[in-house]
Tab-separated table of C-alpha atoms in Angstrom:
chain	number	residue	atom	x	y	z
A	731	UNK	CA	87.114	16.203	102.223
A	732	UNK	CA	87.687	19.746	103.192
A	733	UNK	CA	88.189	21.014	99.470
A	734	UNK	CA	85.480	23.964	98.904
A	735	UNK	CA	83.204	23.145	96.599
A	736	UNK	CA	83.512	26.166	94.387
A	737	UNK	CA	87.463	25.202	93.937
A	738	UNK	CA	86.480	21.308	92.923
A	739	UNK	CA	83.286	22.716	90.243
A	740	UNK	CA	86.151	25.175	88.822
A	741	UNK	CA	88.611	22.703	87.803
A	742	UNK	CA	86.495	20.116	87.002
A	743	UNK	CA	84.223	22.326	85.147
A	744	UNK	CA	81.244	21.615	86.646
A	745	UNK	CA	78.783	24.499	87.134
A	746	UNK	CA	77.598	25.008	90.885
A	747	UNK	CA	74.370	23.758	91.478
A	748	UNK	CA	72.083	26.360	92.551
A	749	UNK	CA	72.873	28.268	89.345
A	750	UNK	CA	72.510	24.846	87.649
A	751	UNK	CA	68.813	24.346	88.527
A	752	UNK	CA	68.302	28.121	88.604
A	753	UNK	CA	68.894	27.586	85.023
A	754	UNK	CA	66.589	24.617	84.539
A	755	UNK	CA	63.884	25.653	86.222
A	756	UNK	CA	63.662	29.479	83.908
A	757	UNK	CA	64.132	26.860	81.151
A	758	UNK	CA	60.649	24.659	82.472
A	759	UNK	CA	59.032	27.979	83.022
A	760	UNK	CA	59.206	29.242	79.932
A	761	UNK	CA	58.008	25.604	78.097
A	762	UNK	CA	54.823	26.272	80.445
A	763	UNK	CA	54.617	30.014	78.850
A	764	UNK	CA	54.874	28.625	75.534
A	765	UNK	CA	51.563	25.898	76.210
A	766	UNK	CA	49.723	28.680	77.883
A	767	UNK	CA	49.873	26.669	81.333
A	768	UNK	CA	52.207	29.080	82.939
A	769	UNK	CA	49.868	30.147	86.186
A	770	UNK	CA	51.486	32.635	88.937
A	771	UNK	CA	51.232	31.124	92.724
A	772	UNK	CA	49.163	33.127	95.292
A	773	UNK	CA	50.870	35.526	97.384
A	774	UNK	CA	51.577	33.718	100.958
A	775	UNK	CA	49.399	35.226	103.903
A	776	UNK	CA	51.726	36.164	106.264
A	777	UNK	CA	54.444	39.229	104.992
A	778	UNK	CA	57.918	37.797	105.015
A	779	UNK	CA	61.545	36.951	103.099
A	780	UNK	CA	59.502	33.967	101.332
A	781	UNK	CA	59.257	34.220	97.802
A	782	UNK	CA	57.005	32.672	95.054
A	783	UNK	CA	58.853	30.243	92.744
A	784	UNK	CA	57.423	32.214	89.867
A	785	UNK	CA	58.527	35.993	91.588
A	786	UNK	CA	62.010	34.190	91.873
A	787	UNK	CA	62.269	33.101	88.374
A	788	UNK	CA	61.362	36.324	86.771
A	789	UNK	CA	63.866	37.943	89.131
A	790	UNK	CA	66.465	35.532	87.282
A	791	UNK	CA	64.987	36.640	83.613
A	792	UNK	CA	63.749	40.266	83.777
A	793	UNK	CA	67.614	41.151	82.496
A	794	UNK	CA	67.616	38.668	79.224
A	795	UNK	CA	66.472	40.107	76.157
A	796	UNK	CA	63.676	37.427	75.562
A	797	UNK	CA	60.175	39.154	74.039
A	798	UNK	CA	57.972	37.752	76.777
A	799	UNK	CA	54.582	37.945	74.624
A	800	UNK	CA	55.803	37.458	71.489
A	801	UNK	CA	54.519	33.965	70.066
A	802	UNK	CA	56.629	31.238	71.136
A	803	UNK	CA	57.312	28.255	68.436
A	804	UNK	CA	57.357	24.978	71.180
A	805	UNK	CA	53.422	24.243	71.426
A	806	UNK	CA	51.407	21.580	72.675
A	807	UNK	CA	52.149	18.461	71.045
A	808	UNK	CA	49.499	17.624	68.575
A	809	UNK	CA	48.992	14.684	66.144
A	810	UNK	CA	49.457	14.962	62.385
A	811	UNK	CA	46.750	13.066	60.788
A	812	UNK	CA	46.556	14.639	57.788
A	813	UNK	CA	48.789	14.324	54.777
A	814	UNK	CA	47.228	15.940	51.252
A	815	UNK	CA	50.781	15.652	49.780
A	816	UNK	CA	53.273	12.916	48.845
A	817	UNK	CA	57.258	12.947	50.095
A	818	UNK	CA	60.198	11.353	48.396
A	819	UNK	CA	63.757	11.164	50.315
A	820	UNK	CA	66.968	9.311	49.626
A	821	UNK	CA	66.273	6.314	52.087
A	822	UNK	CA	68.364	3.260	52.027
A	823	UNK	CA	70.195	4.402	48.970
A	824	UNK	CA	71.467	7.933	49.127
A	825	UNK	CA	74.158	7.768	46.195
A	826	UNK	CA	71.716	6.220	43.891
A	827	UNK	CA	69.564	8.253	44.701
A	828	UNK	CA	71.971	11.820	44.271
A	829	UNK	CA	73.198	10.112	40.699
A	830	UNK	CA	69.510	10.317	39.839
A	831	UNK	CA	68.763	13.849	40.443
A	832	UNK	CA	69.286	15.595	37.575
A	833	UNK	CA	67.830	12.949	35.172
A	834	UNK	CA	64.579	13.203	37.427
A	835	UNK	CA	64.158	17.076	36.988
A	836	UNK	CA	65.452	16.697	33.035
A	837	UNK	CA	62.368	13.851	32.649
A	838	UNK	CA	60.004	16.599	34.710
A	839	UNK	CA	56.728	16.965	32.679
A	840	UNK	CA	56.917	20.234	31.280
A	841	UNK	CA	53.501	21.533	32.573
A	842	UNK	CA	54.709	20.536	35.909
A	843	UNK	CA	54.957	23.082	38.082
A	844	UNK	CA	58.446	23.193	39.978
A	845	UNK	CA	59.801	24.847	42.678
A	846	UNK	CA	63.128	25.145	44.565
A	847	UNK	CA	63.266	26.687	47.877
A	848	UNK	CA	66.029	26.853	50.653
A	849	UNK	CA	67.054	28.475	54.158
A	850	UNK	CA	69.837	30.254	55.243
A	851	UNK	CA	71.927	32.182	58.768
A	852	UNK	CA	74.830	33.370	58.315
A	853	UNK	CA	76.021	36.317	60.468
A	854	UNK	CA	73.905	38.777	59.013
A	855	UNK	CA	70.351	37.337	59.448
A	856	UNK	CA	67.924	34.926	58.653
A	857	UNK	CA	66.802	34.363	55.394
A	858	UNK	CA	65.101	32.425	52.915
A	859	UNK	CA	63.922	31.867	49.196
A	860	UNK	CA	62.194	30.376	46.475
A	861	UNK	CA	61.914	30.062	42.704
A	862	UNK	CA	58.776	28.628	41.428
A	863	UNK	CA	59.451	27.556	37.305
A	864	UNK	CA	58.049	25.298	34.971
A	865	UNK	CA	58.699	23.865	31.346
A	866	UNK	CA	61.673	22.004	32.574
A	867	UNK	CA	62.847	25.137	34.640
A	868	UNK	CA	63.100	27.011	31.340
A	869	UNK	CA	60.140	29.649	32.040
A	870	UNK	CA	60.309	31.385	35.639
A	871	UNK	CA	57.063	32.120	37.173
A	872	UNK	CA	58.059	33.802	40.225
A	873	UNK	CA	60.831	34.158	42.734
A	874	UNK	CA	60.820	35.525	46.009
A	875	UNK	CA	63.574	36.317	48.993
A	876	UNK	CA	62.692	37.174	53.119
A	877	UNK	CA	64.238	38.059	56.030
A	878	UNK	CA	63.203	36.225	59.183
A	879	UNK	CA	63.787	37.730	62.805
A	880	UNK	CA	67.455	37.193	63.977
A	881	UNK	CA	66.424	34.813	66.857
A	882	UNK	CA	64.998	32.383	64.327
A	883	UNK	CA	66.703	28.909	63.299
A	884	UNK	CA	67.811	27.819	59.644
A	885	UNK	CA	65.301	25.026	60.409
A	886	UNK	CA	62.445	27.491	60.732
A	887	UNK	CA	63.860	29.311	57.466
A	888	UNK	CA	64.043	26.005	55.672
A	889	UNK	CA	60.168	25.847	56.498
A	890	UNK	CA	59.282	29.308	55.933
A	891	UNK	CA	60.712	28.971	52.224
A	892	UNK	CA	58.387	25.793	51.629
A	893	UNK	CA	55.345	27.933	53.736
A	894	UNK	CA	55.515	30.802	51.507
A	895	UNK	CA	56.232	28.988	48.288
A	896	UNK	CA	53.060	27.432	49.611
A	897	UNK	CA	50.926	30.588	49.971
A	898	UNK	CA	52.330	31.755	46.218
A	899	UNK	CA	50.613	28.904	44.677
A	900	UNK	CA	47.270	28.501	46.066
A	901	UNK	CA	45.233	30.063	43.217
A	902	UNK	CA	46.454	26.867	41.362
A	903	UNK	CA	44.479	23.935	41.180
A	904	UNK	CA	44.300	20.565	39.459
A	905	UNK	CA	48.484	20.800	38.554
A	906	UNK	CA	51.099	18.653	39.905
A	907	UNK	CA	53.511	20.540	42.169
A	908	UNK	CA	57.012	19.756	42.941
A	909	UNK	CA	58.520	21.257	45.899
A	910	UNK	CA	62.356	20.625	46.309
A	911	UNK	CA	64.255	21.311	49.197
A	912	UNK	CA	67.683	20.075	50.541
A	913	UNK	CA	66.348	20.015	54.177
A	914	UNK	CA	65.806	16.450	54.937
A	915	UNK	CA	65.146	17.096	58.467
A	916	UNK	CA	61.575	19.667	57.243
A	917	UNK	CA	60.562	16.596	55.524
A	918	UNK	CA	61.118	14.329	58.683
A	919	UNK	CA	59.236	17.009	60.813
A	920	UNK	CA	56.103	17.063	58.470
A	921	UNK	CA	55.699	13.600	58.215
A	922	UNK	CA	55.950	12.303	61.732
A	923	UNK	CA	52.696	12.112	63.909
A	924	UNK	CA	53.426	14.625	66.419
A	925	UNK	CA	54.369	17.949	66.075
A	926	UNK	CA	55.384	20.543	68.401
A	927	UNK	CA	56.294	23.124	66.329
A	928	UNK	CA	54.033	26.047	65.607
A	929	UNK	CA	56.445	26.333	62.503
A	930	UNK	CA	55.839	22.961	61.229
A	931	UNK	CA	52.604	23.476	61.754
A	932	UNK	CA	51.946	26.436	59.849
A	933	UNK	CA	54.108	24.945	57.098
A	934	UNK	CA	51.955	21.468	57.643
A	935	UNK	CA	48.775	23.515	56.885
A	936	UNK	CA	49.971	25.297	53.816
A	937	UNK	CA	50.946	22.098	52.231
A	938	UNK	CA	48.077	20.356	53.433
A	939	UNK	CA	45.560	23.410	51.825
A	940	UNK	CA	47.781	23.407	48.555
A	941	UNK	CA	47.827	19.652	48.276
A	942	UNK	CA	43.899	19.454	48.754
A	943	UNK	CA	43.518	21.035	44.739
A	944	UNK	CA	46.812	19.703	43.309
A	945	UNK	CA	48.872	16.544	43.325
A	946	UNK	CA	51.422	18.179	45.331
A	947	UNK	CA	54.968	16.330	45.984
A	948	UNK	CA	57.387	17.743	48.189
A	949	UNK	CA	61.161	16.150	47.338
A	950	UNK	CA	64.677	16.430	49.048
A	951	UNK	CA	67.270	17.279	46.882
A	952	UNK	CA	71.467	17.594	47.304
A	953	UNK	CA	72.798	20.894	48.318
A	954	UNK	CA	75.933	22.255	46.769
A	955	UNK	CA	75.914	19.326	44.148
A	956	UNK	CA	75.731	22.254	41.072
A	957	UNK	CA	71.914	21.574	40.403
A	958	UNK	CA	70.584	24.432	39.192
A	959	UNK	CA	67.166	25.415	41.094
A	960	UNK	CA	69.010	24.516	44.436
A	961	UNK	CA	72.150	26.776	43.931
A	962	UNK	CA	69.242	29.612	42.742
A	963	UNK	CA	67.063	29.187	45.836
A	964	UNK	CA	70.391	29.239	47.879
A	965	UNK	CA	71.272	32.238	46.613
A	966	UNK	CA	67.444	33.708	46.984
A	967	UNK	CA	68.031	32.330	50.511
A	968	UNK	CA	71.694	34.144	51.106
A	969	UNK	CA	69.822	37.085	49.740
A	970	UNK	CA	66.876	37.417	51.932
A	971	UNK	CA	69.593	37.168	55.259
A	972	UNK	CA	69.776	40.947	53.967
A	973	UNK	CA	66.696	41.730	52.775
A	974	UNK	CA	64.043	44.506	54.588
A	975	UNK	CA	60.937	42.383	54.083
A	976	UNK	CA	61.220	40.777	57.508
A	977	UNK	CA	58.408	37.979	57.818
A	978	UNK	CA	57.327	37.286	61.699
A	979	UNK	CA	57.938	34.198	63.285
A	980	UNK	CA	57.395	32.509	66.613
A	981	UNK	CA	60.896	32.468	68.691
A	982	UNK	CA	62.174	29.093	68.881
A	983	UNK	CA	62.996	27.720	72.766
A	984	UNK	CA	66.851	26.864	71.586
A	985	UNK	CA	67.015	30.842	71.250
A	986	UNK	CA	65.545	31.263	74.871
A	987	UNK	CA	67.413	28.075	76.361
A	988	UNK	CA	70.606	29.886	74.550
A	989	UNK	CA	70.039	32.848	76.797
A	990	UNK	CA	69.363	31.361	79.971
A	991	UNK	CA	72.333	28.932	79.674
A	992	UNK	CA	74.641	31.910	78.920
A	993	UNK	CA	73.240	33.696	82.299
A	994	UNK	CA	73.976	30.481	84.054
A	995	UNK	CA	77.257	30.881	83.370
A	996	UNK	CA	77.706	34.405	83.558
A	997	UNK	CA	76.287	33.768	87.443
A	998	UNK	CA	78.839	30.826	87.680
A	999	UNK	CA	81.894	32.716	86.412
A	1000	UNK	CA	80.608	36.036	88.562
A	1001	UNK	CA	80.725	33.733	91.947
A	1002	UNK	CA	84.211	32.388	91.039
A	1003	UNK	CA	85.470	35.541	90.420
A	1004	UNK	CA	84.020	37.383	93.750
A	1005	UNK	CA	84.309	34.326	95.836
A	1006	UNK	CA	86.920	31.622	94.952
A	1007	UNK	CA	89.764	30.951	97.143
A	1008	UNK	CA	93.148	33.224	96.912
A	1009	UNK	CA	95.291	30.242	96.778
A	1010	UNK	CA	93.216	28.329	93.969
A	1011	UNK	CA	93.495	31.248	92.032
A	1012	UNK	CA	97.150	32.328	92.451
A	1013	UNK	CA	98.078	28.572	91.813
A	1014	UNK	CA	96.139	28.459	88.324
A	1015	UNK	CA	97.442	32.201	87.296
A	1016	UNK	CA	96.187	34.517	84.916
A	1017	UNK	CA	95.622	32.000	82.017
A	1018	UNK	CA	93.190	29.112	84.687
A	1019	UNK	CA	91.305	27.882	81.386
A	1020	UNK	CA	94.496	26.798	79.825
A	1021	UNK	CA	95.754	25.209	83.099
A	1022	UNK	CA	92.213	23.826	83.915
A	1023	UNK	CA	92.449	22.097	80.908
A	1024	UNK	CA	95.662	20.883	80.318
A	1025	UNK	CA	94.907	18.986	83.926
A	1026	UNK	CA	91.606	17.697	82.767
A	1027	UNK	CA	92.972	16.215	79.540
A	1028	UNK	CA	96.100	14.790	81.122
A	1029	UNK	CA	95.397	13.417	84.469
A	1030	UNK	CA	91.550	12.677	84.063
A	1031	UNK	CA	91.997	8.873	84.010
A	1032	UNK	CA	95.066	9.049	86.018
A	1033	UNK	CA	92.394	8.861	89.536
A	1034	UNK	CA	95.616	9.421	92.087
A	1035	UNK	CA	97.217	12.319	90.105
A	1036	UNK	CA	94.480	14.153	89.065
A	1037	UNK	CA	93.726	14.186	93.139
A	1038	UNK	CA	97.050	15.175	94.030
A	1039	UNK	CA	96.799	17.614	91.550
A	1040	UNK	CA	93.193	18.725	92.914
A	1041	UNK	CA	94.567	18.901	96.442
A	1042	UNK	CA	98.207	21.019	95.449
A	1043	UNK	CA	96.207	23.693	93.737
A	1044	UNK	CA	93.260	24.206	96.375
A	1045	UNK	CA	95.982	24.186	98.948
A	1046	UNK	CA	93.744	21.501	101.348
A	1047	UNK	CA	96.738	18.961	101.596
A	1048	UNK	CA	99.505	18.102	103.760
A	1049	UNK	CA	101.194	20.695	103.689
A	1050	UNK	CA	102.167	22.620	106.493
A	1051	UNK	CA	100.169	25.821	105.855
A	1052	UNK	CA	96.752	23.951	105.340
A	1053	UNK	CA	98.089	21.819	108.237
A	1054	UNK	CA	98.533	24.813	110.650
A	1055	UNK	CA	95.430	26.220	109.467
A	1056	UNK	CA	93.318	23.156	110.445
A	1057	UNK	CA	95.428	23.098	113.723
A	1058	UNK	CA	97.503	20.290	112.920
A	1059	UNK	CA	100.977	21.934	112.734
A	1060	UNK	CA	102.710	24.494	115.030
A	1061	UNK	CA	103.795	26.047	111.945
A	1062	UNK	CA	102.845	26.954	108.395
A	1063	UNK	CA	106.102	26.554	106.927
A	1064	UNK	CA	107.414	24.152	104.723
A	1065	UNK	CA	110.688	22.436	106.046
């Protein structure tokens, strides 16, 4: 029972629990920013040592490198009633549906109007691309390549290709459009009713404004499967992580949580390091993470061990010196 807390949340891995809701309650605060419902609390009356909840939060965020006004992509939930385009995804038959891939774009009308478009991160960037062809992909009408801000998500890039593919086409009316792209999760997002995505929404609204004058179809297609307007917008899409036409986008919360989770543990690994017990640390050594988890990984169904274990490195056993120390034993040595 007398095992400090900070030993018992470093072996078991378990981060302590005022950085722990520190961390949760920066990430609530900044969903409120992104609705617009973040409100700051009145000032108490009386001068004092008591802090606002908001005052303490931005205390625990004014060091992260997270553009507070910059448009945020979480939004209010909103419903998507409006559909002016048609989708088509594997379903319930995936291989049948891959074997039939290239005899669908071969059988293409060839005053259909076809375009490929993809998303790509990679270490470099953000980036994504398009190729808009018809005639059976043998006459290119346009291609295009864009960078998006580091912070952004393939999944965002993904919808940015299909967006600005979008935005290409809209002189064009009474054709039928073909959109492929290999993201089947963009096709999930603009089909279900509610959205919270200012991305999906701005992709939502170009298809939506496209489809209104065309018959506009937007179909998944196989990545890396050697079809040729996928492996072109793929490489449009590799291209644009490079590119110096950088295309603004709303920062997506995983970005932000990212940040805040990696100052929760930079605070949990800073209060081990300035406060956990000598003897915990001697006992683990120089190389604790290896040790930690060797023990967790060994003994963690093993109930009796892995608390013998627990109570040998913390030093709160019965042993003389924790003994002595809790006035127990006349001495601290070991016989």
């Amino acid at each position: 029972p007398s095992t400090p807390h900070i030993s018992l949340n470093h072996i078991t891995q378990i981060t302590d629990v005022i950085f722990y809701l520190q961390g949760e309650a920066a990430k609530g605060s900044e969903r409120l920013r992104a609705y617009g419902s973040l409100s700051l609390e009145k000032p108490p009356l009386q001068r004092g040592t008591i802090k606002a909840h908001t005052t303490i939060n931005d205390d625990f965020m004014k060091d992260l490198d997270i553009p507070l006004n910059s448009e945020r992509d979480l939004t209010i939930p909103a419903l998507n009633l409006e559909q002016n385009f048609t989708t088509t995804t594997p379903g319930d038959y995936p291989d049948i549906y891959k074997n039939q891939l290239q005899q669908s774009i071969d059988n293409t009308p060839s005053d259909t109007i076809t375009c490929y478009t993809d998303g790509s991160k990679t270490d470099e960037g953000c980036g994504a691309g398009y190729i808009i062809t018809t005639d059976n992909n043998n006459t290119i009408i346009h291609e295009e390549s864009h960078r998006l801000p580091n912070c952004c998500t393939v999944f965002q890039a993904e919808l940015s290709a299909i967006t600005e593919a979008c935005n290409h086409l809209i002189t064009h009316t009474n054709k039928h459009i073909i959109i492929w792209t290999d993201s089947l999760s963009s096709i999930q997002a603009l089909t279900t009713l509610n959205n919270n995505s200012r991305t999906v929404a701005n992709c939502l609204n170009s298809l939506n404004h496209l489809g209104a004058n065309n018959n506009l179809e937007l179909r998944w297609i196989a990545a890396h499967t050697g079809l040729w307007g996928n492996e072109k917008a793929d490489e449009l899409a590799k291209l644009g992580t490079t590119s110096n036409l950088i295309h603004k986008r709303p920062v997506p919360q995983s970005h932000i949580n990212n940040y805040i989770n990696n100052k929760v543990i930079q605070l949990n690994n800073e209060h081990w390091t300035n406060n956990g017990p000598k003897h915990t640390k001697m006992i683990l050594g120089r190389n604790s993470g290896k040790t930690i988890n060797n023990i967790n990984s060994s003994l963690i169904n093993n109930r009796k061990d892995y608390r013998t274990a627990v109570q040998l490195i913390t030093g709160h056993c019965g042993l003389n010196k924790h003994l002595y120390n809790m006035k127990k034993s006349d001495t601290m040595e070991c016989p």
